[in-house]
Amino acid sequence: MLLSTMYHHINCDQFSNDLESFEQHLTYVVDRFDIVVPGDTLSKKKDNLCLTFDDAYFDFYYYVFPLLKKYQIKVILAVPTALISDSTDLTPYLRMSLNHKEIYQEKNYQKYGSFCTWDELREMQDSGFVVMASHSHTHKDLTGKNINLQEEIVASKRILEEKMQTEIESFILPFGRYDYNSFTLLQKHYRYIFKVGQGVNYDFRGVRGLIYRIDGDELEDDRSIFSFRSILGYRIKSLAKTLHDGILDR
Ligand SMILES: [Zn+2]
């Protein structure tokens, strides 16, 4: 079995975990699961877990990256390529001073350096502990009106590959949303497509071509999202999705 979790911020007001409880959670998952990224051989003895972080906020670089080195684990980072700048001279304090909503208001993230820079992304990739995924170009809902799917799906991959000098195989759906057109284009360009969805996967082929992720933000404790009862719920959800054949309702 393959589980995947989704996280956003550390020490922010929303979509976040505080650092101390997140580290506790991490020590629990390292013990209980085999931590994997796409392409890894899955363990048969233990359940497998793929940890994913969305949006590449600077707090990932500041708080999570050191933990990955400490516990020697690999994770996926979902990068919206239009929101990344080359470098910044701002202090970490300033870069993490906005709350989640403020980051996006009037493009404050540009002024405050709220996202990782390309330099930081390269440093993390070079460490071997962070694998980059495209999270579209402008982080828009791919099913919205006037969406340029070529730019969001194809150009974001090309930009990321040029900046990172490596092949990008994974795409993480912004807001977990897709339709027939976007899904068809995604399947042409990516081997692994992740969404939110509180489901389990058998392996990296996912459920009907989508890897389901469990929401790991605002954790109540270090393990309850992996309780027997929770996992039973994820299994039922995935089974229902497997049996359902409506392509627009994946
Ligand atoms: Zn996102």
GROMACS .gro file of C-alpha atoms and ligand atoms in nm:
model
  251
    1MET     CA    1   0.000   0.000   0.000
    2LEU     CA    2   0.111   0.352  -0.076
    3LEU     CA    3  -0.010   0.648   0.124
    4SER     CA    4   0.076   1.004   0.039
    5THR     CA    5   0.038   1.311   0.258
    6MET     CA    6   0.007   1.678   0.171
    7TYR     CA    7   0.140   1.971   0.376
    8HIS     CA    8   0.171   2.344   0.313
    9HIS     CA    9   0.320   2.569   0.582
   10ILE     CA   10   0.511   2.545   0.907
   11ASN     CA   11   0.439   2.808   1.175
   12CYS     CA   12   0.186   3.000   0.968
   13ASP     CA   13  -0.174   3.082   1.060
   14GLN     CA   14  -0.352   2.852   0.811
   15PHE     CA   15  -0.276   2.531   0.618
   16SER     CA   16   0.005   2.482   0.862
   17ASN     CA   17   0.156   2.284   1.147
   18ASP     CA   18   0.373   2.423   1.421
   19LEU     CA   19   0.733   2.314   1.402
   20GLU     CA   20   0.741   2.112   1.720
   21SER     CA   21   0.434   1.900   1.643
   22PHE     CA   22   0.543   1.858   1.283
   23GLU     CA   23   0.877   1.716   1.394
   24GLN     CA   24   0.695   1.477   1.628
   25HIS     CA   25   0.477   1.368   1.338
   26LEU     CA   26   0.786   1.318   1.125
   27THR     CA   27   0.958   1.097   1.381
   28TYR     CA   28   0.641   0.888   1.395
   29VAL     CA   29   0.613   0.843   1.017
   30VAL     CA   30   0.983   0.764   0.978
   31ASP     CA   31   0.937   0.484   1.227
   32ARG     CA   32   0.611   0.347   1.093
   33PHE     CA   33   0.654   0.377   0.714
   34ASP     CA   34   0.903   0.334   0.437
   35ILE     CA   35   0.939   0.691   0.306
   36VAL     CA   36   0.942   0.689  -0.074
   37VAL     CA   37   0.930   0.919  -0.377
   38PRO     CA   38   0.805   0.827  -0.727
   39GLY     CA   39   1.033   0.576  -0.895
   40ASP     CA   40   1.145   0.413  -0.569
   41THR     CA   41   1.083   0.042  -0.521
   42LEU     CA   42   0.799   0.000  -0.274
   43SER     CA   43   0.843  -0.200   0.043
   44LYS     CA   44   0.634  -0.512   0.085
   45LYS     CA   45   0.701  -0.545   0.456
   46LYS     CA   46   0.596  -0.196   0.557
   47ASP     CA   47   0.338   0.051   0.428
   48ASN     CA   48   0.492   0.312   0.201
   49LEU     CA   49   0.448   0.685   0.246
   50CYS     CA   50   0.523   0.969   0.004
   51LEU     CA   51   0.539   1.310   0.174
   52THR     CA   52   0.450   1.610  -0.042
   53PHE     CA   53   0.470   1.983   0.029
   54ASP     CA   54   0.272   2.229  -0.179
   55ASP     CA   55   0.363   2.576  -0.306
   56ALA     CA   56   0.733   2.597  -0.203
   57TYR     CA   57   0.689   2.862   0.066
   58PHE     CA   58   1.009   2.992   0.221
   59ASP     CA   59   0.910   2.826   0.550
   60PHE     CA   60   0.970   2.489   0.379
   61TYR     CA   61   1.331   2.583   0.313
   62TYR     CA   62   1.374   2.733   0.659
   63TYR     CA   63   1.202   2.468   0.875
   64VAL     CA   64   1.145   2.148   0.677
   65PHE     CA   65   1.466   2.118   0.474
   66PRO     CA   66   1.686   2.093   0.791
   67LEU     CA   67   1.454   1.817   0.923
   68LEU     CA   68   1.488   1.620   0.599
   69LYS     CA   69   1.864   1.624   0.642
   70LYS     CA   70   1.833   1.532   1.011
   71TYR     CA   71   1.606   1.231   0.945
   72GLN     CA   72   1.754   1.153   0.602
   73ILE     CA   73   1.425   1.141   0.414
   74LYS     CA   74   1.321   1.242   0.064
   75VAL     CA   75   1.006   1.441  -0.011
   76ILE     CA   76   0.828   1.602  -0.305
   77LEU     CA   77   0.804   1.980  -0.332
   78ALA     CA   78   0.531   2.123  -0.559
   79VAL     CA   79   0.653   2.439  -0.733
   80PRO     CA   80   0.427   2.698  -0.905
   81THR     CA   81   0.693   2.830  -1.142
   82ALA     CA   82   0.559   3.186  -1.194
   83LEU     CA   83   0.579   3.259  -0.820
   84ILE     CA   84   0.950   3.183  -0.782
   85SER     CA   85   1.212   3.460  -0.799
   86ASP     CA   86   1.584   3.430  -0.862
   87SER     CA   87   1.717   3.541  -0.526
   88THR     CA   88   1.644   3.781  -0.239
   89ASP     CA   89   1.831   3.981   0.027
   90LEU     CA   90   1.538   3.990   0.269
   91THR     CA   91   1.575   3.839   0.616
   92PRO     CA   92   1.404   3.508   0.701
   93TYR     CA   93   1.199   3.697   0.961
   94LEU     CA   94   1.053   3.929   0.697
   95ARG     CA   95   0.999   3.647   0.448
   96MET     CA   96   0.782   3.460   0.698
   97SER     CA   97   0.607   3.766   0.843
   98LEU     CA   98   0.285   3.744   0.640
   99ASN     CA   99  -0.010   3.523   0.717
  100HIS     CA  100  -0.135   3.286   0.448
  101LYS     CA  101  -0.395   3.522   0.301
  102GLU     CA  102  -0.162   3.824   0.302
  103ILE     CA  103   0.095   3.637   0.096
  104TYR     CA  104  -0.138   3.643  -0.204
  105GLN     CA  105  -0.300   3.985  -0.149
  106GLU     CA  106  -0.175   4.229  -0.415
  107LYS     CA  107   0.108   3.990  -0.494
  108ASN     CA  108   0.270   4.066  -0.157
  109TYR     CA  109   0.485   3.755  -0.204
  110GLN     CA  110   0.699   3.946  -0.452
  111LYS     CA  111   0.776   4.223  -0.202
  112TYR     CA  112   0.825   3.986   0.091
  113GLY     CA  113   0.999   3.693  -0.077
  114SER     CA  114   0.739   3.451   0.063
  115PHE     CA  115   0.833   3.169  -0.174
  116CYS     CA  116   1.164   2.986  -0.210
  117THR     CA  117   1.403   3.129  -0.467
  118TRP     CA  118   1.545   2.934  -0.759
  119ASP     CA  119   1.880   2.932  -0.575
  120GLU     CA  120   1.717   2.770  -0.272
  121LEU     CA  121   1.531   2.516  -0.485
  122ARG     CA  122   1.856   2.417  -0.656
  123GLU     CA  123   2.035   2.383  -0.323
  124MET     CA  124   1.759   2.154  -0.193
  125GLN     CA  125   1.754   1.944  -0.507
  126ASP     CA  126   2.133   1.911  -0.498
  127SER     CA  127   2.108   1.778  -0.141
  128GLY     CA  128   1.919   1.476  -0.274
  129PHE     CA  129   1.640   1.515  -0.017
  130VAL     CA  130   1.395   1.718  -0.226
  131VAL     CA  131   1.240   1.611  -0.556
  132MET     CA  132   1.068   1.887  -0.752
  133ALA     CA  133   0.721   1.857  -0.903
  134SER     CA  134   0.535   2.108  -1.115
  135HIS     CA  135   0.242   2.274  -0.939
  136SER     CA  136   0.138   2.459  -1.258
  137HIS     CA  137   0.275   2.798  -1.363
  138THR     CA  138   0.044   3.052  -1.197
  139HIS     CA  139  -0.129   2.824  -0.943
  140LYS     CA  140  -0.476   2.854  -1.093
  141ASP     CA  141  -0.763   2.607  -1.094
  142LEU     CA  142  -0.708   2.414  -1.421
  143THR     CA  143  -1.083   2.389  -1.476
  144GLY     CA  144  -1.136   2.767  -1.461
  145LYS     CA  145  -1.226   2.994  -1.751
  146ASN     CA  146  -0.953   3.132  -1.980
  147ILE     CA  147  -0.689   2.899  -1.841
  148ASN     CA  148  -0.388   2.853  -2.066
  149LEU     CA  149  -0.333   2.478  -2.020
  150GLN     CA  150  -0.022   2.479  -2.238
  151GLU     CA  151   0.138   2.734  -2.006
  152GLU     CA  152   0.018   2.577  -1.681
  153ILE     CA  153   0.101   2.217  -1.772
  154VAL     CA  154   0.363   2.214  -2.049
  155ALA     CA  155   0.556   2.541  -1.999
  156SER     CA  156   0.577   2.493  -1.618
  157LYS     CA  157   0.749   2.158  -1.676
  158ARG     CA  158   0.991   2.310  -1.927
  159ILE     CA  159   1.077   2.603  -1.696
  160LEU     CA  160   1.134   2.374  -1.400
  161GLU     CA  161   1.349   2.139  -1.607
  162GLU     CA  162   1.560   2.428  -1.737
  163LYS     CA  163   1.607   2.581  -1.393
  164MET     CA  164   1.669   2.249  -1.216
  165GLN     CA  165   1.856   2.077  -1.499
  166THR     CA  166   1.668   1.754  -1.443
  167GLU     CA  167   1.364   1.573  -1.578
  168ILE     CA  168   1.037   1.659  -1.401
  169GLU     CA  169   0.803   1.361  -1.381
  170SER     CA  170   0.541   1.471  -1.129
  171PHE     CA  171   0.259   1.722  -1.135
  172ILE     CA  172   0.057   1.823  -0.831
  173LEU     CA  173  -0.288   1.959  -0.916
  174PRO     CA  174  -0.354   2.308  -0.774
  175PHE     CA  175  -0.668   2.283  -0.556
  176GLY     CA  176  -0.689   1.916  -0.666
  177ARG     CA  177  -0.902   2.027  -0.964
  178TYR     CA  178  -0.895   1.894  -1.320
  179ASP     CA  179  -1.125   1.811  -1.610
  180TYR     CA  180  -1.107   1.596  -1.921
  181ASN     CA  181  -0.883   1.840  -2.119
  182SER     CA  182  -0.637   1.910  -1.841
  183PHE     CA  183  -0.616   1.544  -1.739
  184THR     CA  184  -0.549   1.432  -2.097
  185LEU     CA  185  -0.271   1.688  -2.137
  186LEU     CA  186  -0.124   1.602  -1.797
  187GLN     CA  187  -0.108   1.233  -1.884
  188LYS     CA  188   0.084   1.319  -2.199
  189HIS     CA  189   0.353   1.510  -2.013
  190TYR     CA  190   0.380   1.360  -1.667
  191ARG     CA  191   0.428   1.013  -1.529
  192TYR     CA  192   0.286   1.092  -1.183
  193ILE     CA  193  -0.016   1.314  -1.111
  194PHE     CA  194  -0.109   1.390  -0.751
  195LYS     CA  195  -0.430   1.526  -0.608
  196VAL     CA  196  -0.587   1.585  -0.267
  197GLY     CA  197  -0.852   1.328  -0.182
  198GLN     CA  198  -0.814   1.131   0.141
  199GLY     CA  199  -0.757   0.802  -0.044
  200VAL     CA  200  -0.498   0.522  -0.050
  201ASN     CA  201  -0.306   0.397  -0.352
  202TYR     CA  202  -0.178   0.054  -0.431
  203ASP     CA  203   0.135   0.199  -0.587
  204PHE     CA  204   0.254   0.507  -0.784
  205ARG     CA  205   0.010   0.428  -1.064
  206GLY     CA  206  -0.249   0.568  -0.825
  207VAL     CA  207  -0.624   0.528  -0.858
  208ARG     CA  208  -0.734   0.564  -1.219
  209GLY     CA  209  -0.412   0.752  -1.293
  210LEU     CA  210  -0.423   0.986  -0.992
  211ILE     CA  211  -0.221   0.953  -0.674
  212TYR     CA  212  -0.444   1.039  -0.379
  213ARG     CA  213  -0.305   1.245  -0.093
  214ILE     CA  214  -0.418   1.275   0.267
  215ASP     CA  215  -0.438   1.624   0.416
  216GLY     CA  216  -0.158   1.661   0.672
  217ASP     CA  217  -0.212   2.027   0.760
  218GLU     CA  218  -0.330   2.128   1.106
  219LEU     CA  219  -0.262   1.786   1.254
  220GLU     CA  220  -0.438   1.715   1.582
  221ASP     CA  221  -0.160   1.482   1.694
  222ASP     CA  222   0.131   1.295   1.540
  223ARG     CA  223  -0.059   0.989   1.416
  224SER     CA  224  -0.439   1.002   1.403
  225ILE     CA  225  -0.449   1.058   1.025
  226PHE     CA  226  -0.298   0.707   1.010
  227SER     CA  227  -0.525   0.540   1.264
  228PHE     CA  228  -0.689   0.212   1.166
  229ARG     CA  229  -1.022   0.390   1.132
  230SER     CA  230  -0.882   0.670   0.914
  231ILE     CA  231  -0.707   0.426   0.681
  232LEU     CA  232  -1.025   0.223   0.649
  233GLY     CA  233  -1.201   0.543   0.537
  234TYR     CA  234  -0.928   0.614   0.276
  235ARG     CA  235  -0.957   0.259   0.146
  236ILE     CA  236  -1.332   0.288   0.102
  237LYS     CA  237  -1.289   0.618  -0.081
  238SER     CA  238  -1.032   0.468  -0.321
  239LEU     CA  239  -1.244   0.161  -0.380
  240ALA     CA  240  -1.541   0.380  -0.469
  241LYS     CA  241  -1.322   0.581  -0.711
  242THR     CA  242  -1.188   0.262  -0.869
  243LEU     CA  243  -1.537   0.132  -0.933
  244HIS     CA  244  -1.675   0.460  -1.060
  245ASP     CA  245  -1.627   0.500  -1.435
  246GLY     CA  246  -1.728   0.861  -1.496
  247ILE     CA  247  -1.411   1.017  -1.636
  248LEU     CA  248  -1.500   1.373  -1.526
  249ASP     CA  249  -1.544   1.270  -1.165
  250ARG     CA  250  -1.210   1.122  -1.083
  251ZN      ZN  251  -0.100   2.480  -0.404
   0.00000   0.00000   0.00000
